[in-house]
XYZ file of C-alpha atoms in Angstrom:
478
model
C 91.421 85.890 107.051
C 95.240 87.563 106.423
C 92.689 89.930 104.872
C 90.114 90.172 108.000
C 93.362 90.790 110.323
C 95.339 93.838 108.125
C 92.360 95.499 107.873
C 91.085 94.600 112.249
C 94.872 96.207 112.032
C 94.393 99.067 110.596
C 91.224 100.016 111.961
C 92.981 99.224 115.778
C 96.138 101.507 114.963
C 93.836 104.297 114.111
C 90.526 103.756 117.149
C 93.747 104.021 119.291
C 95.893 106.678 118.339
C 92.902 108.751 117.572
C 91.317 107.741 120.615
C 95.084 108.936 122.121
C 95.249 105.648 124.265
C 98.554 104.921 121.945
C 101.487 107.369 121.079
C 102.117 106.331 117.772
C 105.390 105.375 118.102
C 103.833 102.567 120.490
C 101.200 101.491 118.615
C 103.314 101.469 115.531
C 105.481 99.134 117.183
C 103.152 96.867 118.879
C 99.631 96.387 117.131
C 101.930 94.666 114.083
C 104.118 92.686 116.374
C 100.487 91.486 118.449
C 99.075 91.015 115.180
C 101.885 89.145 113.478
C 101.570 86.640 116.204
C 98.212 86.314 115.930
C 98.733 85.172 112.186
C 101.201 82.346 113.567
C 104.366 84.011 112.158
C 105.183 85.607 114.849
C 109.105 83.657 114.088
C 109.294 85.837 111.562
C 108.793 89.180 112.908
C 112.334 89.847 113.213
C 113.371 89.942 109.665
C 110.181 91.887 108.816
C 110.983 94.818 110.826
C 114.796 94.154 109.556
C 113.672 94.453 105.774
C 111.457 97.493 106.684
C 113.925 99.343 108.618
C 116.189 98.950 105.665
C 113.617 99.860 103.082
C 113.503 103.251 105.194
C 117.119 103.874 106.839
C 117.070 106.309 103.712
C 114.593 108.216 104.127
C 115.453 108.026 107.791
C 118.573 109.756 107.275
C 117.255 112.060 104.664
C 115.114 113.217 107.460
C 117.756 113.567 109.726
C 120.320 116.121 107.285
C 117.320 117.407 105.538
C 115.745 118.828 109.800
C 119.471 119.337 110.557
C 119.537 121.876 107.573
C 116.874 123.609 107.060
C 116.504 124.268 111.545
C 120.615 125.849 109.863
C 118.749 128.293 107.308
C 115.946 128.670 109.415
C 118.221 129.784 112.151
C 120.276 131.887 110.004
C 117.610 134.032 108.730
C 117.136 132.804 104.778
C 113.871 132.482 105.371
C 112.936 135.983 107.524
C 111.680 137.798 104.260
C 109.739 134.952 103.469
C 108.312 135.504 106.795
C 107.561 138.972 106.510
C 106.022 138.875 103.235
C 103.276 135.928 105.407
C 102.749 138.808 107.962
C 102.101 141.850 105.419
C 99.179 139.240 103.648
C 97.700 137.795 106.546
C 97.738 140.846 108.379
C 97.045 138.904 111.928
C 93.629 138.020 110.161
C 92.760 134.841 110.656
C 90.835 133.906 107.229
C 94.445 135.025 106.118
C 96.275 133.021 107.571
C 94.796 129.994 106.735
C 95.082 130.516 103.205
C 98.656 131.728 103.468
C 98.871 128.579 104.523
C 97.597 126.609 101.538
C 98.925 129.079 99.211
C 102.625 128.714 101.270
C 102.925 124.774 101.268
C 101.712 124.495 97.562
C 104.364 126.948 95.875
C 107.025 125.200 97.848
C 105.479 121.921 96.728
C 107.188 122.367 93.368
C 110.580 120.702 94.948
C 108.196 117.590 94.981
C 109.430 116.648 98.022
C 107.018 116.461 100.883
C 109.394 115.855 103.758
C 110.798 120.429 102.862
C 107.608 121.305 102.350
C 106.443 120.731 105.868
C 109.423 121.639 107.595
C 109.569 125.631 105.749
C 105.255 126.186 106.436
C 105.480 125.004 109.640
C 108.785 127.009 110.273
C 107.048 130.149 108.773
C 103.812 129.578 110.178
C 103.204 127.772 113.450
C 104.265 130.861 115.838
C 101.307 133.642 113.933
C 99.799 130.343 114.844
C 100.914 130.280 118.374
C 100.354 134.012 118.655
C 97.164 133.816 117.731
C 95.834 131.414 119.393
C 94.365 129.227 116.095
C 94.287 125.883 115.778
C 97.240 123.944 114.275
C 95.758 121.023 113.210
C 93.973 123.505 110.789
C 97.482 124.229 109.627
C 98.660 120.994 109.782
C 95.491 119.967 107.850
C 95.663 122.592 104.966
C 99.534 121.998 104.522
C 99.168 118.104 104.394
C 95.742 118.172 101.482
C 97.983 121.358 99.457
C 101.273 118.834 99.449
C 99.120 116.007 98.310
C 97.716 117.527 95.385
C 100.426 119.271 94.600
C 103.209 116.287 95.387
C 101.752 114.448 91.880
C 103.640 116.508 90.039
C 106.579 114.390 87.782
C 109.166 114.644 89.757
C 107.618 114.422 93.095
C 107.155 110.811 92.928
C 103.526 109.259 92.627
C 103.895 110.379 88.780
C 107.170 108.799 87.946
C 106.293 105.036 89.927
C 102.845 105.021 87.948
C 104.667 105.538 84.488
C 107.579 103.573 85.137
C 104.862 100.751 86.698
C 102.851 100.906 83.655
C 105.900 101.680 81.192
C 103.929 105.062 79.546
C 105.921 108.381 79.453
C 105.339 110.999 82.829
C 103.885 113.563 80.463
C 101.753 112.081 79.126
C 99.913 111.168 82.977
C 100.812 114.674 83.638
C 99.494 117.172 81.216
C 96.341 115.822 80.944
C 95.475 115.879 84.927
C 96.486 119.490 85.276
C 92.916 121.501 85.193
C 91.422 118.168 87.788
C 94.750 119.028 89.768
C 93.581 122.540 89.417
C 90.428 121.988 90.615
C 91.540 120.049 93.561
C 94.056 123.032 94.611
C 91.728 125.368 94.656
C 89.336 123.574 96.860
C 92.241 123.291 98.923
C 91.948 127.116 99.174
C 88.007 127.540 99.247
C 88.180 124.865 102.188
C 91.212 126.720 103.604
C 89.050 130.111 102.995
C 86.403 128.030 104.955
C 88.172 126.689 107.933
C 89.794 130.223 108.324
C 85.938 132.066 108.389
C 85.627 129.646 111.278
C 89.026 130.228 113.303
C 88.321 134.195 112.746
C 84.652 133.597 114.357
C 85.767 131.669 117.520
C 88.542 134.302 117.661
C 87.095 136.874 117.022
C 89.008 139.991 114.972
C 92.470 139.829 116.308
C 95.741 142.725 115.633
C 99.566 141.825 116.316
C 101.279 144.487 118.521
C 104.575 143.072 116.376
C 103.770 144.014 113.052
C 100.986 146.931 113.252
C 102.366 149.205 115.693
C 106.206 147.429 116.380
C 109.308 146.927 115.600
C 108.943 146.490 111.090
C 111.645 145.296 110.467
C 110.715 142.224 113.782
C 110.171 139.004 112.220
C 108.286 136.187 113.919
C 109.980 132.818 113.673
C 109.898 129.278 114.856
C 112.694 127.603 114.896
C 115.479 125.351 117.596
C 117.735 128.192 118.141
C 119.114 128.952 121.586
C 119.379 132.780 120.792
C 116.613 133.919 122.962
C 113.590 134.844 122.357
C 111.938 139.047 121.785
C 110.057 138.872 125.880
C 108.066 141.722 126.819
C 108.753 145.231 125.641
C 106.415 147.060 122.760
C 104.378 144.702 120.594
C 105.257 141.884 122.926
C 101.739 139.879 123.498
C 99.110 140.140 120.301
C 95.756 142.641 120.777
C 92.950 140.409 120.706
C 89.790 142.468 120.190
C 86.019 141.298 119.583
C 83.171 139.423 121.969
C 84.775 135.941 121.491
C 88.852 136.743 121.644
C 88.977 134.543 124.455
C 87.163 131.919 123.675
C 88.306 128.142 124.893
C 90.015 126.317 121.973
C 88.358 123.262 120.878
C 88.566 119.998 122.621
C 91.424 118.194 120.164
C 92.596 121.771 118.157
C 95.990 121.166 118.991
C 96.071 125.267 119.088
C 99.127 124.512 121.131
C 98.251 122.642 123.844
C 97.438 124.013 127.537
C 97.086 128.255 127.065
C 99.786 129.085 129.689
C 102.682 127.329 127.618
C 101.518 129.622 124.067
C 104.379 132.284 125.139
C 106.642 129.689 126.308
C 106.324 127.572 122.857
C 107.129 131.110 120.921
C 110.042 132.476 119.813
C 109.917 136.054 118.307
C 113.328 136.198 116.726
C 114.477 140.006 115.889
C 117.306 140.399 113.412
C 119.571 141.040 116.222
C 119.899 137.472 117.102
C 123.645 136.289 117.181
C 122.406 133.300 114.611
C 122.443 135.391 111.656
C 124.513 135.149 109.249
C 123.452 138.312 106.907
C 126.417 138.233 105.774
C 126.107 134.629 104.129
C 122.305 135.236 102.909
C 122.833 134.876 99.566
C 125.361 132.236 99.879
C 123.142 130.110 101.609
C 119.943 131.096 99.420
C 122.111 129.712 96.305
C 123.125 126.157 98.264
C 119.390 126.226 98.423
C 118.486 126.439 95.407
C 121.207 123.901 93.968
C 119.510 121.246 96.222
C 116.246 122.042 95.387
C 117.826 121.662 91.933
C 119.679 118.695 92.613
C 116.603 116.403 93.862
C 114.328 118.122 91.065
C 116.515 116.269 88.652
C 117.809 113.276 90.415
C 121.564 114.031 90.364
C 122.473 112.280 93.007
C 120.335 110.372 95.852
C 117.924 112.972 98.260
C 119.576 111.441 101.234
C 123.175 112.007 99.795
C 122.810 115.540 99.253
C 120.786 116.662 102.207
C 123.908 114.715 104.217
C 126.397 117.226 101.973
C 124.042 120.389 101.967
C 124.063 120.328 105.856
C 127.807 119.818 106.015
C 127.881 122.844 103.923
C 125.927 124.518 105.832
C 127.464 123.832 109.170
C 130.722 123.908 108.051
C 130.373 127.807 105.830
C 127.720 129.154 108.709
C 129.776 128.286 111.956
C 132.971 127.535 111.636
C 133.899 127.034 115.226
C 133.304 123.318 115.954
C 131.267 125.097 119.595
C 129.232 126.600 117.315
C 128.365 123.672 115.638
C 127.683 121.444 118.214
C 125.220 124.056 120.050
C 123.925 123.929 116.217
C 122.940 120.415 115.752
C 121.284 120.004 119.477
C 119.100 123.099 119.194
C 117.458 120.638 116.655
C 118.731 117.218 117.889
C 114.916 117.036 119.384
C 113.025 117.109 115.849
C 116.130 114.850 114.765
C 115.237 112.206 117.271
C 110.937 112.420 117.154
C 111.365 112.185 113.391
C 113.566 109.220 113.203
C 112.221 107.502 115.885
C 108.597 107.675 114.110
C 110.414 106.778 110.658
C 111.541 103.947 112.130
C 108.413 102.935 114.207
C 106.549 102.783 111.063
C 109.513 100.131 109.042
C 107.613 97.495 111.668
C 104.068 98.452 110.568
C 104.744 98.502 107.233
C 107.408 95.972 107.614
C 104.298 93.523 109.449
C 101.883 94.801 106.504
C 103.730 93.188 103.349
C 106.262 90.365 105.264
C 102.682 88.726 106.395
C 101.558 89.400 103.201
C 98.119 91.415 104.825
C 98.575 94.070 102.518
C 97.956 92.221 99.438
C 95.419 90.052 99.838
C 93.644 93.620 101.292
C 94.508 95.136 98.105
C 92.932 91.971 95.586
C 90.148 91.457 98.342
C 88.812 94.977 97.394
C 90.105 94.837 93.371
C 88.369 91.346 93.080
C 85.331 92.931 94.484
C 84.460 95.421 91.629
C 82.088 93.906 89.439
C 82.404 92.902 86.311
C 79.496 95.419 85.070
C 81.514 98.098 86.291
C 84.721 96.907 83.833
C 83.975 99.649 81.564
C 84.319 102.514 84.186
C 87.270 100.951 85.680
C 88.945 104.578 85.537
C 86.922 105.798 88.082
C 87.163 102.048 89.645
C 90.477 103.198 90.161
C 90.198 106.286 91.204
C 87.991 105.906 94.213
C 89.961 102.834 95.348
C 92.759 104.762 95.272
C 91.501 107.108 98.000
C 91.760 104.089 100.693
C 95.032 101.959 98.915
C 96.594 104.857 99.207
C 96.274 106.260 102.548
C 96.806 101.868 103.389
C 99.935 100.848 101.610
C 103.156 102.535 100.629
C 102.950 104.362 97.171
C 105.439 102.019 95.835
C 103.316 98.916 97.089
C 100.149 100.395 95.096
C 102.118 102.050 91.935
C 103.951 98.493 91.068
C 101.847 96.007 92.952
C 97.861 96.896 92.247
C 97.588 99.939 89.616
C 99.018 96.829 86.680
C 96.122 94.644 88.303
C 93.567 97.546 87.918
C 95.393 98.206 84.900
C 95.213 95.170 83.067
C 91.387 94.574 84.185
C 90.386 98.258 82.768
C 92.650 96.444 79.419
C 89.738 94.262 78.878
C 86.885 96.350 78.826
C 89.005 99.041 76.446
C 90.535 101.279 78.933
C 93.199 102.716 78.717
C 96.559 102.327 80.360
C 96.552 105.958 80.712
C 93.404 106.312 82.085
C 94.122 103.827 84.720
C 97.364 105.953 85.304
C 95.964 109.167 85.559
C 93.839 108.159 88.243
C 95.450 106.491 90.610
C 96.518 109.937 91.106
C 92.613 110.871 93.057
C 94.048 109.804 96.149
C 97.395 112.029 96.984
C 95.737 114.382 98.861
C 95.005 111.808 101.692
C 97.777 109.927 101.000
C 100.348 112.663 102.107
C 98.454 112.097 106.256
C 98.987 108.052 105.968
C 100.821 106.641 109.332
C 102.893 105.061 106.590
C 104.315 108.441 104.837
C 107.696 109.533 106.810
C 107.362 113.110 105.586
C 103.554 113.535 108.231
C 105.848 113.360 110.959
C 107.562 116.085 110.155
C 104.834 117.977 109.632
C 103.132 117.336 112.952
C 106.319 116.674 115.089
C 107.389 120.392 114.354
C 103.966 121.443 115.048
C 103.476 119.753 118.459
C 100.175 118.711 117.102
C 99.262 114.383 117.820
C 99.114 112.215 114.870
C 95.230 111.573 116.592
C 94.256 114.608 115.794
C 95.849 115.836 112.724
C 93.930 112.296 111.871
C 90.825 113.303 112.483
C 90.694 116.285 111.770
C 92.136 115.858 108.328
C 90.813 112.408 106.514
C 87.674 113.634 105.474
C 88.795 116.787 103.820
C 91.307 114.939 102.144
C 89.071 112.551 101.132
C 86.570 114.902 99.737
C 89.448 116.844 97.796
C 90.935 113.759 96.601
C 86.545 112.766 95.216
C 86.690 116.587 93.985
C 90.253 116.042 91.531
C 88.010 112.295 90.635
C 85.305 114.979 89.473
C 86.749 117.041 87.591
C 88.550 114.326 85.833
C 85.253 112.847 85.039
C 83.492 116.625 84.278
C 87.085 117.196 81.959
C 87.068 113.819 79.745
C 89.931 112.939 81.881
C 89.050 109.375 83.427
């Protein structure tokens, strides 16, 4: 019964948010509360929720101060050179913009933290997507898939969890998987190319006056800045040419909401904006590099690192208290939205775990594997990792399910390392799971409906995971 109710609860949640019948926050809270009562454990709802909140509180704190930190770094101009490089590469070509999104997300993912990756990628790319009236759902989908593949780095989380759960060395898991993961990343870039061509066909040939004819120092950055965006004047609008330039955005594309809001949401920030701190550029760059290095080496808990970094960044760049308050207020909307979604997700995970539904669902799937498939437990693990890492947290999957799969594989001569490697296959889809806090950073900052992101991304993410699995089998890794 718990197995059936668990699957029904998840299906109900996904259907309601994809059909936009409920907001993600409302669905994350009310649906699990209802199903908790249905399974006869309503009296324990408070305990489940508090347990879930306790588990996710450090993540919420990390996201809160990470948003403030990177928001300040965007305001002071740390990422302006990156945006210039992106603009030069993209040349306002939708195909190049989408491919650039995948490459940027993959490069930034080297820090091993999904939230950081999404904040930097969205901040750099959203203004260009909005200016060209491109689909923001394409951006969020491509960024999530690129980050999902790169999330398998030894310091990214899944590999470390698999190593700890099965008591093997992380490098023995990751290094042999590099060819398969590279194939997955190449597929994401190829997919980005195809999606970009589709956007180019929909929009026609586009040029940005700011890039081709305007001030070469003009920088396009999305930020919660209190500074005024550049309005009017030369290069104040994108020039659209081609027969399809005025084609409407398809329903659910998440391109930027109502077309009339495009210019209001777009912020063109020139080098003279009040929040820039050019004299502190190298200090801010050094602070960011040090922060990322400490995150990778796990010198301190990540929430503590972001808390300290945000305090230092605010104090050094904006020594006056009123300016500090203004910077925090400028990014307060993102902080509240993302933190609220994390705590709402805590209700979902708390009920799913506390009632035992997730354990019953996982065991039902594992027990359903035919005995004849025993010698192929590596492939079985790879296939199962796709839905299980979407419906479960990484901790639950790697510490609760993977050891069971490894034990079943060992009985048929399948090595523990093979199971560990196969367990990484589903990460491309995992990063779009409603149980992953970082995805709310992605859709929140991009102002994309989570249901739209899910409906667009899931099919491509599953295909990416299958490409990784196929490459692993082809290269004899799995």
